[in-house]
XYZ file of C-alpha atoms in Angstrom:
445
model
C 0.000 0.000 0.000
C 1.429 3.335 -1.019
C 1.783 5.953 1.715
C 0.156 9.379 1.106
C 2.453 11.609 -0.910
C 3.036 15.322 -0.538
C 0.644 15.789 -3.469
C -2.097 13.836 -1.702
C -1.716 15.925 1.418
C -1.788 19.125 -0.588
C -4.964 17.967 -2.333
C -6.642 17.539 1.035
C -5.580 20.977 2.208
C -6.619 22.695 -1.021
C -10.003 21.011 -1.183
C -10.633 21.702 2.490
C -10.013 25.437 2.058
C -11.178 26.052 -1.509
C -14.683 27.178 -0.557
C -13.719 29.435 2.314
C -13.039 32.631 0.358
C -11.879 33.921 -3.000
C -8.147 34.050 -3.613
C -8.339 37.551 -5.141
C -10.693 39.694 -7.201
C -9.960 40.118 -10.893
C -8.565 43.433 -12.150
C -9.929 43.419 -15.661
C -12.777 41.769 -17.585
C -12.738 41.788 -21.392
C -15.694 40.651 -23.495
C -14.725 39.472 -26.969
C -16.661 39.299 -30.233
C -17.451 35.626 -29.686
C -19.371 36.571 -26.565
C -16.769 35.125 -24.225
C -15.445 37.136 -21.292
C -11.921 36.542 -20.022
C -10.835 37.799 -16.617
C -7.335 39.126 -15.942
C -5.076 40.307 -13.152
C -2.234 42.752 -13.651
C 1.261 41.375 -13.053
C 4.818 42.728 -13.236
C 3.779 46.149 -11.932
C 0.907 46.411 -14.363
C 2.976 45.680 -17.463
C 1.652 42.157 -18.104
C -1.568 40.182 -17.635
C -2.489 36.876 -16.061
C -5.699 35.009 -16.867
C -7.582 34.495 -13.638
C -10.837 33.072 -12.276
C -14.153 34.882 -11.975
C -14.013 34.727 -8.178
C -17.631 35.575 -7.493
C -17.558 33.436 -4.380
C -14.692 31.007 -4.769
C -12.166 30.004 -7.422
C -14.328 27.038 -8.506
C -17.033 28.687 -10.652
C -18.161 26.177 -13.253
C -19.836 28.789 -15.468
C -16.955 31.289 -15.577
C -15.588 29.768 -18.784
C -17.549 27.571 -21.202
C -17.139 26.024 -24.653
C -14.076 26.932 -26.707
C -12.005 29.718 -25.140
C -9.331 31.493 -27.184
C -6.892 33.448 -25.040
C -5.310 36.379 -26.923
C -1.586 37.078 -26.715
C -2.192 40.718 -25.814
C -4.902 43.045 -24.559
C -5.312 46.772 -25.219
C -6.152 48.636 -22.050
C -6.018 52.377 -21.277
C -3.939 53.142 -24.379
C -1.485 50.416 -23.447
C -0.963 47.004 -25.023
C -0.297 44.354 -22.374
C 1.051 40.873 -23.055
C -0.807 37.885 -21.600
C 2.058 35.923 -20.041
C 0.495 33.537 -17.531
C -2.559 31.527 -16.552
C -3.054 31.968 -12.840
C -3.797 29.520 -10.056
C -7.346 28.104 -10.265
C -8.049 30.234 -13.389
C -10.303 27.630 -15.053
C -10.727 25.315 -12.061
C -14.046 23.501 -11.992
C -15.192 24.855 -15.376
C -16.946 21.638 -16.320
C -18.443 23.122 -19.519
C -15.037 24.147 -20.920
C -14.352 21.996 -24.008
C -11.248 23.554 -25.562
C -8.729 26.269 -24.821
C -6.210 27.962 -27.088
C -3.174 29.259 -25.191
C -1.032 31.859 -27.004
C 2.745 31.610 -27.356
C 3.096 34.637 -25.102
C 2.162 32.493 -22.082
C 5.173 31.153 -20.174
C 3.513 29.873 -16.992
C 0.465 27.790 -16.077
C -0.295 28.035 -12.362
C -1.253 25.290 -9.935
C -4.713 23.772 -10.383
C -5.315 26.150 -13.306
C -7.555 23.627 -15.131
C -8.437 21.328 -12.241
C -11.630 19.283 -12.842
C -12.293 20.667 -16.325
C -13.957 17.360 -17.032
C -14.991 18.151 -20.629
C -11.729 19.728 -21.726
C -10.733 17.577 -24.703
C -8.521 19.898 -26.739
C -5.422 21.622 -25.408
C -2.389 23.253 -26.967
C 0.640 23.911 -24.787
C 2.655 26.778 -26.318
C 6.281 26.231 -27.201
C 7.517 29.077 -24.959
C 5.917 27.717 -21.812
C 8.469 27.357 -19.010
C 6.482 25.775 -16.175
C 3.348 23.731 -15.546
C 2.129 24.151 -11.995
C 1.229 21.494 -9.455
C -2.076 19.711 -10.216
C -2.593 22.029 -13.196
C -4.752 19.539 -15.161
C -5.851 17.272 -12.324
C -9.016 15.328 -13.230
C -9.278 16.619 -16.804
C -10.980 13.335 -17.601
C -11.709 14.037 -21.313
C -8.163 14.994 -22.260
C -6.716 12.352 -24.616
C -3.486 13.827 -26.030
C -0.793 16.045 -24.565
C 2.425 17.368 -26.106
C 4.797 18.902 -23.580
C 7.325 21.128 -25.362
C 10.996 21.151 -24.503
C 10.695 24.705 -23.194
C 9.026 23.243 -20.083
C 11.925 22.395 -17.806
C 9.790 20.933 -15.022
C 6.356 19.286 -15.026
C 4.740 20.144 -11.690
C 3.686 17.515 -9.186
C 0.391 15.823 -10.049
C 0.031 17.991 -13.170
C -2.003 15.322 -15.023
C -3.154 13.371 -11.963
C -6.196 11.192 -12.773
C -6.544 12.274 -16.404
C -8.355 9.012 -16.963
C -8.743 9.311 -20.773
C -5.183 10.394 -21.519
C -3.728 7.941 -24.071
C -0.853 9.769 -25.729
C 1.855 11.877 -24.094
C 4.821 13.353 -25.957
C 7.576 14.807 -23.817
C 9.979 16.751 -26.006
C 13.710 17.101 -25.492
C 14.473 19.892 -23.025
C 12.278 18.775 -20.125
C 14.597 17.964 -17.213
C 12.309 16.982 -14.328
C 9.075 15.015 -13.992
C 7.798 15.774 -10.509
C 5.971 13.320 -8.265
C 2.582 11.866 -9.237
C 2.546 13.757 -12.562
C 0.730 11.007 -14.503
C -0.564 8.961 -11.595
C -3.889 7.305 -12.372
C -3.745 7.944 -16.132
C -5.305 4.554 -16.725
C -5.374 4.678 -20.538
C -1.822 5.876 -21.152
C -0.353 3.270 -23.524
C 3.331 4.051 -24.085
C 5.852 6.736 -23.360
C 9.353 7.800 -24.354
C 11.266 9.968 -21.913
C 13.919 12.129 -23.636
C 17.531 12.104 -22.540
C 17.200 15.636 -21.211
C 15.221 14.261 -18.249
C 17.486 13.681 -15.263
C 14.892 13.315 -12.497
C 11.675 11.300 -12.301
C 10.155 11.613 -8.832
C 8.053 9.204 -6.803
C 4.746 7.950 -8.125
C 5.172 9.702 -11.489
C 3.474 6.848 -13.414
C 1.847 5.023 -10.520
C -1.293 3.078 -11.496
C -0.978 3.713 -15.232
C -2.685 0.384 -15.788
C -2.604 0.361 -19.619
C 1.038 1.388 -19.985
C 2.696 -1.405 -21.967
C 6.131 0.029 -22.700
C 8.386 2.822 -21.585
C 11.839 3.915 -22.708
C 13.593 5.760 -19.889
C 16.074 8.581 -20.344
C 19.753 7.641 -20.324
C 20.318 10.567 -17.944
C 18.178 9.260 -15.072
C 20.265 8.020 -12.131
C 17.570 6.969 -9.652
C 14.253 5.216 -10.213
C 12.292 6.718 -7.351
C 9.724 5.244 -4.952
C 6.475 3.970 -6.497
C 7.343 5.408 -9.951
C 5.796 2.482 -11.877
C 3.825 0.852 -9.080
C 0.603 -0.716 -10.343
C 1.553 -0.509 -14.038
C 0.053 -3.934 -14.490
C 0.306 -4.006 -18.325
C 3.953 -2.923 -18.522
C 5.800 -5.511 -20.616
C 8.707 -3.737 -22.259
C 11.094 -1.971 -19.932
C 14.683 -0.865 -20.368
C 16.437 0.320 -17.224
C 19.125 2.675 -18.559
C 22.778 2.133 -17.774
C 22.907 5.488 -15.992
C 20.751 4.232 -13.089
C 22.552 3.689 -9.777
C 19.629 2.999 -7.431
C 16.152 1.456 -7.633
C 13.996 2.762 -4.802
C 11.255 1.031 -2.796
C 8.111 -0.176 -4.599
C 9.449 1.207 -7.913
C 7.918 -1.658 -9.942
C 5.580 -3.156 -7.343
C 2.667 -4.940 -9.026
C 4.021 -4.777 -12.589
C 2.445 -8.136 -13.315
C 3.250 -8.318 -17.046
C 7.023 -7.873 -16.872
C 8.784 -11.153 -17.705
C 12.439 -10.098 -17.792
C 14.561 -7.579 -15.888
C 18.213 -6.645 -16.352
C 19.717 -4.568 -13.545
C 22.521 -2.428 -15.069
C 26.070 -2.609 -13.772
C 26.022 0.863 -12.188
C 23.173 -0.011 -9.831
C 24.461 -0.359 -6.265
C 21.177 -0.710 -4.366
C 17.833 -2.424 -4.977
C 15.551 -1.185 -2.227
C 12.811 -3.049 -0.401
C 9.739 -4.196 -2.323
C 11.197 -2.834 -5.589
C 9.788 -5.704 -7.699
C 7.235 -7.034 -5.218
C 4.389 -9.007 -6.847
C 5.792 -8.977 -10.382
C 4.088 -12.325 -10.727
C 5.099 -13.149 -14.306
C 8.754 -12.258 -13.892
C 10.829 -15.197 -15.146
C 14.335 -13.906 -15.709
C 16.468 -11.577 -13.560
C 19.989 -10.397 -14.320
C 21.743 -8.516 -11.507
C 24.620 -6.164 -12.328
C 28.057 -6.518 -10.837
C 27.974 -3.394 -8.618
C 24.924 -4.272 -6.504
C 25.869 -4.139 -2.825
C 22.435 -4.179 -1.207
C 19.217 -6.024 -2.102
C 16.672 -5.168 0.575
C 13.687 -6.987 2.067
C 10.994 -8.346 -0.238
C 12.706 -6.869 -3.314
C 11.609 -9.864 -5.418
C 9.054 -11.482 -3.135
C 5.724 -12.387 -4.699
C 7.510 -13.331 -7.934
C 6.950 -17.102 -7.833
C 7.714 -17.724 -11.526
C 11.348 -16.639 -11.596
C 13.209 -19.574 -13.111
C 16.587 -17.998 -13.873
C 18.709 -15.519 -11.936
C 22.063 -14.421 -13.321
C 24.092 -12.622 -10.667
C 27.277 -10.846 -11.764
C 28.173 -9.919 -8.170
C 31.623 -11.258 -7.303
C 31.286 -10.742 -3.544
C 27.624 -11.190 -2.627
C 25.967 -9.124 0.084
C 23.674 -10.991 2.444
C 19.963 -11.040 1.632
C 16.940 -11.961 3.742
C 16.586 -15.710 3.976
C 13.748 -17.849 2.700
C 12.290 -18.561 6.157
C 11.733 -14.878 6.959
C 8.465 -13.025 6.412
C 10.592 -10.349 4.770
C 12.455 -12.712 2.432
C 14.182 -11.067 -0.522
C 12.975 -13.659 -3.049
C 9.800 -15.730 -3.159
C 10.050 -19.120 -1.476
C 9.346 -20.763 -4.822
C 12.319 -18.907 -6.330
C 14.683 -20.114 -3.612
C 13.513 -23.690 -4.156
C 13.128 -23.924 -7.933
C 15.083 -21.208 -9.744
C 18.604 -21.702 -11.072
C 21.026 -19.136 -9.687
C 23.998 -18.468 -11.982
C 27.018 -16.868 -10.292
C 30.491 -15.768 -11.479
C 33.033 -18.537 -11.987
C 34.907 -19.155 -8.761
C 32.284 -17.576 -6.502
C 29.932 -20.499 -5.832
C 31.410 -21.155 -2.394
C 30.967 -17.497 -1.451
C 27.286 -17.664 -2.323
C 26.878 -20.927 -0.437
C 28.327 -19.304 2.666
C 26.384 -16.007 2.462
C 23.107 -15.564 4.359
C 20.109 -15.738 2.069
C 21.939 -16.806 -1.059
C 22.750 -20.112 0.639
C 18.999 -20.866 0.640
C 19.020 -21.372 -3.133
C 18.772 -25.075 -3.892
C 20.472 -24.773 -7.290
C 23.599 -22.622 -7.693
C 25.640 -22.924 -10.905
C 28.811 -21.119 -11.902
C 28.521 -19.363 -15.259
C 26.544 -16.638 -17.016
C 23.516 -18.731 -17.878
C 24.119 -18.371 -21.613
C 23.673 -22.088 -22.143
C 20.414 -22.255 -20.214
C 16.928 -22.354 -21.639
C 16.043 -19.162 -19.782
C 14.762 -15.872 -21.108
C 18.203 -14.341 -21.596
C 18.858 -16.522 -24.620
C 15.829 -15.013 -26.339
C 16.792 -11.487 -25.379
C 20.327 -11.696 -26.722
C 19.566 -12.927 -30.234
C 21.248 -10.782 -32.932
C 19.553 -7.786 -34.496
C 19.531 -6.938 -38.195
C 18.686 -3.329 -39.071
C 18.744 -1.481 -42.374
C 17.136 1.520 -44.050
C 15.100 1.315 -47.256
C 14.516 4.943 -48.092
C 13.491 6.536 -44.821
C 11.921 3.332 -43.480
C 13.942 1.354 -40.963
C 13.422 -2.414 -40.947
C 14.602 -4.339 -37.894
C 14.688 -8.123 -37.683
C 15.496 -10.477 -34.852
C 13.331 -8.636 -32.324
C 11.248 -10.378 -29.710
C 7.514 -10.237 -30.336
C 5.800 -7.106 -29.000
C 9.128 -5.356 -28.378
C 9.351 -1.670 -29.227
C 11.970 0.113 -31.301
C 12.516 3.880 -31.106
C 14.231 6.170 -33.632
C 15.513 9.635 -32.731
C 17.090 12.466 -34.701
C 20.507 13.719 -33.603
C 18.904 16.505 -31.535
C 17.078 13.931 -29.417
C 13.609 14.262 -30.984
C 11.587 11.067 -31.372
C 10.921 10.650 -35.112
C 9.329 7.223 -35.118
C 8.588 4.078 -33.178
C 7.086 0.668 -33.818
C 6.191 -2.586 -32.112
C 7.479 -5.812 -33.613
C 5.310 -8.578 -35.023
C 6.771 -12.014 -35.702
C 10.250 -10.674 -34.965
C 10.078 -7.771 -37.463
C 9.462 -4.044 -36.904
C 9.248 -1.254 -39.492
C 9.584 2.429 -38.587
C 8.741 5.248 -41.003
C 11.091 7.982 -39.826
C 10.418 10.738 -42.413
C 14.131 11.550 -42.138
C 15.859 12.807 -45.255
C 18.504 10.935 -47.246
C 21.881 11.195 -45.532
C 20.478 12.105 -42.114
C 21.813 10.327 -39.038
C 19.290 8.309 -37.042
C 19.738 7.092 -33.477
C 18.048 3.719 -33.019
C 17.241 2.404 -29.555
C 15.987 -1.040 -28.623
C 16.385 -2.782 -25.278
C 19.663 -1.441 -23.880
C 21.230 -1.007 -27.336
C 21.757 2.366 -29.029
C 22.944 2.397 -32.669
C 23.658 5.312 -35.015
C 22.647 4.733 -38.637
C 22.642 6.787 -41.830
C 19.385 7.069 -43.762
C 19.893 5.789 -47.315
């Protein structure tokens, strides 16, 4: 069970106080030719404008904005022309009849809870000069299906798309550096996601309970997979943990029931408690050579693990099979084959926890019938025009193609070991192809 996050606590506080009084009165109301009225506050000593809420009684006025609202980039007022540069806190909050909003390129900031509970908002453009998306900005926008977050946004605020239950497609462009906690939590229809290499931080619960998420390619710049990040992603099948990762925090992949194979990169030093708890279809685990701590219940509830390849030369102790907090499932201790580095079998047999494995074999498991053999089969990739054809891929695996500036230009899922990606890249361009933990540069022919 996940503990309440900072976002959850803030939600409680905000909802408890939202109806007490208005945050502030608006400074300016402008009625446009389409009959819509937009309310503004002056900012930057009266030189710029911020879209705000009606604030008759409270910031949640469902009739303040309705239908399709087009926000202008500037407003003429008292012989002055003022730029509209921000959308304020609660500006459209609770506007259940709002169906679409056009945000001008002049806007650089969207405040916290700006569109909270706009349940019929189905069309949204995020301008390419936007710098920040506030906490819970689009919380419970349950009709929103597609979001493109431009690279100008350096940080996506905590819970920004919390419980956007219809959200299926998210594009995060190169330039975004931080995905705050709970950003996409509860987006139950989100299918796949590519995180650009500009992202260095993904905070706890960011994709928690994204039940339809089948694949994710994580940025090569991320060093820590935080608490609960992918907890409850029960459809997640394809996962590449980048080589940059050094630590996997508690409950990171708890309940990811569809994952069958995990490779822990060599830079990882710590696998925290419950990290892969209840990954019930996990069959193959490869543990990198630098791991020095595997905490309680890290792989408990994974009864179908049949092969573990450990590259650790000097094993740390783990929690034994008889404990309620055992590191691996009892069935794993009894039935899985544990492969260990040549010359280290006696060390494992004398180390607490590892000595509970019934079958310990020296070697890398390459001759076994485990999952690794399927994963390591050779790839064949070539361009025909601007279409990349890849062969030798496992069924349902994804392949991603990027331009040299880090932009995703195409992706595909393999069928019968073959994937084709239409990249739209020009002849002679360099493509960066990523599949599993492999990255290959190719020239478009």
